[in-house]
XYZ file of C-alpha atoms in Angstrom:
342
model
C 203.759 -1.761 -39.894
C 205.749 -2.776 -36.830
C 206.060 -6.474 -36.109
C 204.283 -7.823 -33.044
C 206.501 -8.690 -30.047
C 206.198 -12.406 -30.846
C 207.907 -11.900 -34.181
C 210.286 -9.127 -33.205
C 213.774 -9.452 -31.808
C 216.450 -6.865 -31.088
C 219.128 -9.464 -31.749
C 220.285 -9.670 -35.378
C 220.849 -13.138 -36.796
C 224.625 -12.910 -36.458
C 224.347 -12.067 -32.778
C 221.978 -14.982 -32.304
C 224.487 -17.375 -33.899
C 227.269 -16.043 -31.684
C 225.071 -16.325 -28.607
C 224.227 -19.930 -29.412
C 227.881 -20.770 -30.049
C 228.931 -19.304 -26.711
C 226.290 -21.189 -24.798
C 226.990 -24.465 -26.590
C 230.522 -24.203 -25.280
C 229.640 -23.094 -21.756
C 226.622 -25.377 -21.478
C 228.752 -28.447 -22.002
C 230.304 -27.746 -18.616
C 227.035 -28.299 -16.778
C 225.471 -31.542 -18.005
C 227.234 -34.848 -17.866
C 226.732 -38.567 -17.783
C 228.192 -38.551 -14.298
C 229.993 -41.780 -13.307
C 228.277 -41.586 -9.904
C 224.942 -42.371 -11.562
C 224.007 -45.906 -12.571
C 220.909 -47.980 -13.235
C 221.694 -50.498 -10.500
C 222.773 -48.130 -7.720
C 219.983 -49.347 -5.409
C 219.909 -52.972 -6.604
C 221.445 -54.358 -3.414
C 220.776 -51.608 -0.860
C 217.120 -50.773 -1.643
C 215.853 -53.079 -4.399
C 212.185 -52.116 -3.918
C 212.614 -48.356 -4.354
C 211.339 -48.214 -7.938
C 208.268 -50.265 -7.044
C 207.479 -48.062 -4.053
C 207.719 -44.857 -6.062
C 205.643 -46.266 -8.919
C 202.837 -47.412 -6.604
C 202.699 -44.063 -4.833
C 202.604 -42.179 -8.131
C 199.829 -44.476 -9.363
C 197.719 -43.454 -6.369
C 198.455 -39.777 -6.887
C 197.651 -39.762 -10.601
C 194.510 -41.849 -10.110
C 193.297 -39.347 -7.530
C 194.020 -36.409 -9.859
C 195.686 -36.729 -13.296
C 197.036 -33.182 -12.930
C 199.427 -34.465 -10.262
C 201.551 -35.931 -13.059
C 202.299 -32.478 -14.424
C 203.066 -31.116 -10.955
C 205.830 -33.666 -10.418
C 207.329 -33.264 -13.898
C 207.441 -29.497 -13.452
C 209.022 -29.864 -10.022
C 211.759 -32.061 -11.488
C 212.466 -29.580 -14.275
C 212.688 -26.634 -11.879
C 215.023 -28.611 -9.631
C 217.451 -29.603 -12.371
C 217.785 -26.077 -13.783
C 219.198 -24.832 -10.470
C 222.433 -26.445 -9.198
C 221.631 -29.595 -11.155
C 219.231 -32.349 -10.043
C 220.029 -32.211 -6.343
C 216.677 -31.750 -4.594
C 217.453 -28.115 -3.781
C 213.983 -26.998 -4.919
C 212.442 -29.128 -2.153
C 214.107 -27.213 0.691
C 211.956 -24.915 2.832
C 213.226 -21.552 3.996
C 214.860 -21.533 7.423
C 216.667 -18.946 9.519
C 219.975 -20.019 7.963
C 218.845 -21.000 4.438
C 216.916 -19.187 1.758
C 215.267 -21.763 -0.450
C 214.049 -21.603 -4.037
C 210.321 -21.994 -3.480
C 209.627 -18.256 -3.284
C 211.641 -17.317 -6.376
C 209.405 -15.705 -8.989
C 209.291 -18.692 -11.410
C 208.399 -21.025 -8.519
C 206.212 -19.260 -5.985
C 202.916 -19.664 -7.847
C 203.980 -22.533 -10.095
C 205.180 -25.440 -7.956
C 202.681 -27.535 -6.006
C 204.014 -31.088 -6.023
C 205.905 -30.981 -2.721
C 203.286 -32.920 -0.748
C 203.522 -35.786 -3.238
C 207.286 -36.082 -2.829
C 206.903 -35.924 0.970
C 204.524 -38.891 0.893
C 206.809 -40.930 -1.351
C 209.833 -40.103 0.803
C 208.025 -41.312 3.936
C 207.215 -44.631 2.254
C 210.776 -45.076 0.999
C 212.256 -44.180 4.414
C 210.098 -46.806 6.128
C 211.508 -49.442 3.772
C 215.085 -48.195 3.270
C 215.960 -45.577 5.903
C 218.732 -43.145 5.025
C 219.496 -44.671 1.635
C 217.490 -43.038 -1.166
C 217.975 -39.331 -1.851
C 215.099 -36.939 -2.401
C 216.756 -35.954 -5.699
C 216.523 -39.553 -6.938
C 212.939 -39.897 -5.717
C 211.914 -36.794 -7.643
C 213.693 -37.939 -10.822
C 212.120 -41.403 -10.737
C 208.689 -40.005 -9.845
C 208.804 -37.657 -12.853
C 209.434 -40.614 -15.164
C 206.570 -42.588 -13.619
C 204.279 -39.564 -13.809
C 204.786 -39.347 -17.567
C 204.143 -43.063 -18.068
C 200.948 -42.979 -15.995
C 199.337 -40.405 -18.295
C 200.291 -42.210 -21.497
C 203.842 -41.053 -22.104
C 207.023 -43.003 -22.867
C 209.277 -45.055 -20.604
C 212.974 -44.408 -20.045
C 215.581 -45.862 -17.704
C 216.532 -43.528 -14.861
C 220.194 -43.538 -13.744
C 220.333 -43.014 -9.967
C 222.809 -42.302 -7.205
C 222.289 -38.571 -6.696
C 222.883 -36.949 -3.334
C 220.783 -34.154 -1.874
C 222.394 -30.757 -1.667
C 222.717 -28.883 1.597
C 222.249 -25.594 -0.230
C 219.723 -23.879 -2.481
C 219.900 -20.803 -4.683
C 217.094 -18.270 -4.775
C 219.166 -16.208 -7.217
C 219.715 -19.039 -9.718
C 216.062 -20.066 -9.486
C 215.114 -16.519 -10.398
C 217.587 -16.365 -13.290
C 217.851 -19.863 -14.805
C 214.258 -21.032 -15.230
C 212.495 -19.963 -18.458
C 209.344 -17.917 -17.963
C 206.014 -17.921 -19.784
C 206.533 -14.634 -21.608
C 210.172 -15.197 -22.574
C 211.481 -14.913 -26.140
C 212.979 -17.823 -28.060
C 216.599 -16.614 -27.955
C 216.520 -16.325 -24.184
C 214.766 -19.684 -23.752
C 217.272 -21.517 -25.927
C 220.196 -19.836 -24.160
C 218.928 -21.070 -20.785
C 218.684 -24.631 -22.091
C 222.109 -24.458 -23.733
C 223.584 -23.187 -20.476
C 222.466 -26.463 -18.904
C 224.041 -28.509 -21.702
C 220.691 -29.135 -23.401
C 220.452 -28.686 -27.172
C 217.875 -26.901 -29.307
C 216.360 -30.327 -29.991
C 216.141 -30.955 -26.251
C 214.461 -27.563 -25.853
C 211.749 -28.412 -28.370
C 211.212 -31.926 -27.020
C 211.154 -31.051 -23.329
C 208.714 -28.216 -24.022
C 206.351 -30.988 -25.083
C 205.816 -31.719 -21.397
C 203.288 -28.894 -21.647
C 200.965 -31.409 -23.261
C 199.880 -31.958 -19.637
C 199.367 -29.413 -16.894
C 197.752 -26.052 -16.309
C 198.877 -22.438 -16.598
C 197.791 -19.471 -14.505
C 196.008 -16.512 -16.064
C 198.892 -14.271 -14.978
C 201.150 -16.271 -17.308
C 198.975 -16.134 -20.420
C 197.076 -12.839 -20.098
C 199.545 -10.915 -22.267
C 199.478 -13.675 -24.883
C 195.688 -13.795 -25.325
C 195.419 -10.015 -25.211
C 198.057 -9.550 -27.889
C 199.759 -12.089 -30.130
C 197.200 -14.892 -30.031
C 195.102 -13.448 -32.858
C 198.251 -12.729 -34.865
C 199.425 -16.345 -34.821
C 196.089 -18.199 -34.963
C 194.080 -18.892 -38.126
C 191.135 -16.798 -36.836
C 188.693 -19.576 -37.722
C 185.482 -20.176 -35.733
C 187.107 -22.778 -33.450
C 190.055 -20.508 -32.780
C 187.783 -17.576 -32.014
C 185.709 -19.702 -29.634
C 188.855 -20.902 -27.866
C 190.145 -17.349 -27.494
C 186.783 -16.172 -26.206
C 186.802 -18.926 -23.584
C 190.324 -17.991 -22.524
C 189.343 -14.342 -22.139
C 186.400 -15.348 -19.955
C 188.830 -17.271 -17.734
C 191.458 -14.557 -17.810
C 190.062 -11.009 -18.105
C 192.355 -8.260 -19.322
C 191.746 -6.372 -16.098
C 190.048 -6.978 -12.791
C 191.965 -9.871 -11.259
C 191.734 -13.567 -11.971
C 195.501 -14.094 -11.866
C 195.118 -17.525 -10.313
C 192.464 -18.775 -12.729
C 193.875 -21.647 -14.770
C 193.581 -23.189 -18.212
C 195.064 -26.362 -19.672
C 198.135 -25.746 -21.812
C 196.838 -28.498 -24.102
C 193.108 -27.853 -24.449
C 192.596 -30.939 -26.655
C 193.839 -33.760 -24.407
C 194.852 -32.021 -21.154
C 195.334 -35.208 -19.111
C 197.006 -37.320 -21.788
C 200.690 -37.206 -22.627
C 200.669 -37.094 -26.446
C 201.807 -34.862 -29.305
C 198.718 -32.644 -29.525
C 200.726 -29.816 -27.929
C 202.669 -29.499 -31.184
C 199.511 -29.658 -33.290
C 198.180 -26.733 -31.267
C 201.352 -24.763 -32.019
C 200.883 -25.428 -35.758
C 197.481 -23.725 -35.492
C 199.089 -20.805 -33.695
C 197.086 -21.460 -30.557
C 199.810 -22.097 -27.986
C 198.652 -20.812 -24.615
C 202.014 -19.444 -23.500
C 204.142 -17.074 -25.514
C 207.198 -19.217 -24.710
C 205.488 -22.208 -26.340
C 204.252 -20.470 -29.488
C 207.688 -18.940 -29.996
C 208.999 -22.411 -30.875
C 206.936 -22.307 -34.062
C 206.225 -18.651 -34.789
C 209.473 -16.850 -34.011
C 211.410 -15.751 -37.091
C 214.538 -17.004 -35.303
C 213.080 -20.454 -34.734
C 214.114 -22.148 -37.968
C 215.222 -25.355 -36.256
C 212.526 -25.328 -33.582
C 209.819 -24.790 -36.202
C 211.022 -27.852 -38.099
C 210.962 -29.877 -34.883
C 207.438 -28.715 -34.011
C 206.230 -29.850 -37.437
C 208.060 -33.166 -37.064
C 206.682 -33.947 -33.618
C 203.169 -32.825 -34.593
C 203.105 -35.451 -37.349
C 205.272 -38.160 -35.762
C 204.390 -39.007 -32.151
C 206.917 -41.860 -32.075
C 209.770 -39.463 -32.845
C 208.515 -37.118 -30.147
C 208.340 -39.900 -27.567
C 211.823 -41.154 -28.444
C 213.380 -37.708 -28.255
C 211.487 -36.764 -25.099
C 212.826 -39.900 -23.385
C 216.399 -39.136 -24.452
C 216.087 -35.498 -23.418
C 214.653 -36.386 -20.007
C 217.676 -38.604 -19.344
C 219.944 -35.681 -20.257
C 217.937 -33.390 -18.000
C 218.170 -35.841 -15.114
C 221.920 -36.171 -15.633
C 222.577 -32.489 -15.006
C 224.643 -32.923 -11.898
C 225.762 -30.873 -8.951
C 229.380 -32.000 -8.430
C 229.433 -30.461 -4.968
C 226.555 -32.671 -3.822
C 228.573 -35.830 -4.510
C 231.296 -34.545 -2.197
C 229.344 -32.622 0.414
C 225.781 -33.803 -0.129
C 223.651 -36.164 1.909
C 220.525 -38.294 1.886
C 217.964 -36.103 3.617
C 215.641 -37.688 6.149
C 213.060 -35.032 5.332
C 213.118 -33.552 1.828
C 212.243 -30.100 3.175
C 215.204 -29.727 5.512
C 218.918 -30.390 5.633
C 219.847 -33.116 8.139
C 220.944 -31.884 11.555
């Protein structure tokens, strides 16, 4: 009997090892602990910036806990294209094609209004000093804390890019139906390890997914990976009512963590152990035959929330330190996060 797509790969093990080796080498060129970034960059020129961002995020998360996931996702999508340079925030203009309409972004990113509000507050206090890229990176950290997640120090000093890349946004960002080899390769390309891949995927313990992104999963591999118990069958039935196999409903949503959707914890990994991950890209971490290391990490984080929190914090610092060298030379501090300064 043929293996289901979730368990099948056209890449033999040797090719997978070679692929990983290549991307480990090339990925190291993209992430760095850049000397331009420091913890005290704003200490003398805008000492209140962290307080301002935290207070604004508190208001946003209190008004709707889902806003935390929107900001974290926005940060991730920014850093995977040209580094963490605020390029994802740029609107299309006559002379610039932004990243917002790229296929991984167009129906996925909704946190722009939040960053606009924070930027306006920061500008009123410290005009022309704090980059949109830094605001987004700090806000993502605060978002995680406000829904129960861990703290980490955020190095700052990024500049905003004057460019964006629709092409890189389309190519670099992992998608919901992607296989494990491809997902890992995209993380390695950014200088992020397999461990970082497994830990950062844990951000899906908060947030929602559109029916269009999990329809294929619940119509196919979900029953293969789940234990088929009464609770699993009820969950699948509910998902199919939200997301019919045909007849529309693409924009209907479901929590990626159906246990504690508004709490940042390790239940995401416990769901994967039961084979009930909502997205194929999530379940692949545990169920793919190529995921020997990721499977071990899923088990570890499912049983040890402290280890998950520690690694997630470390991995988020690495993510935030993916730099765009050009922005330090040619970048700016945008007055409006949506447009390059004129």
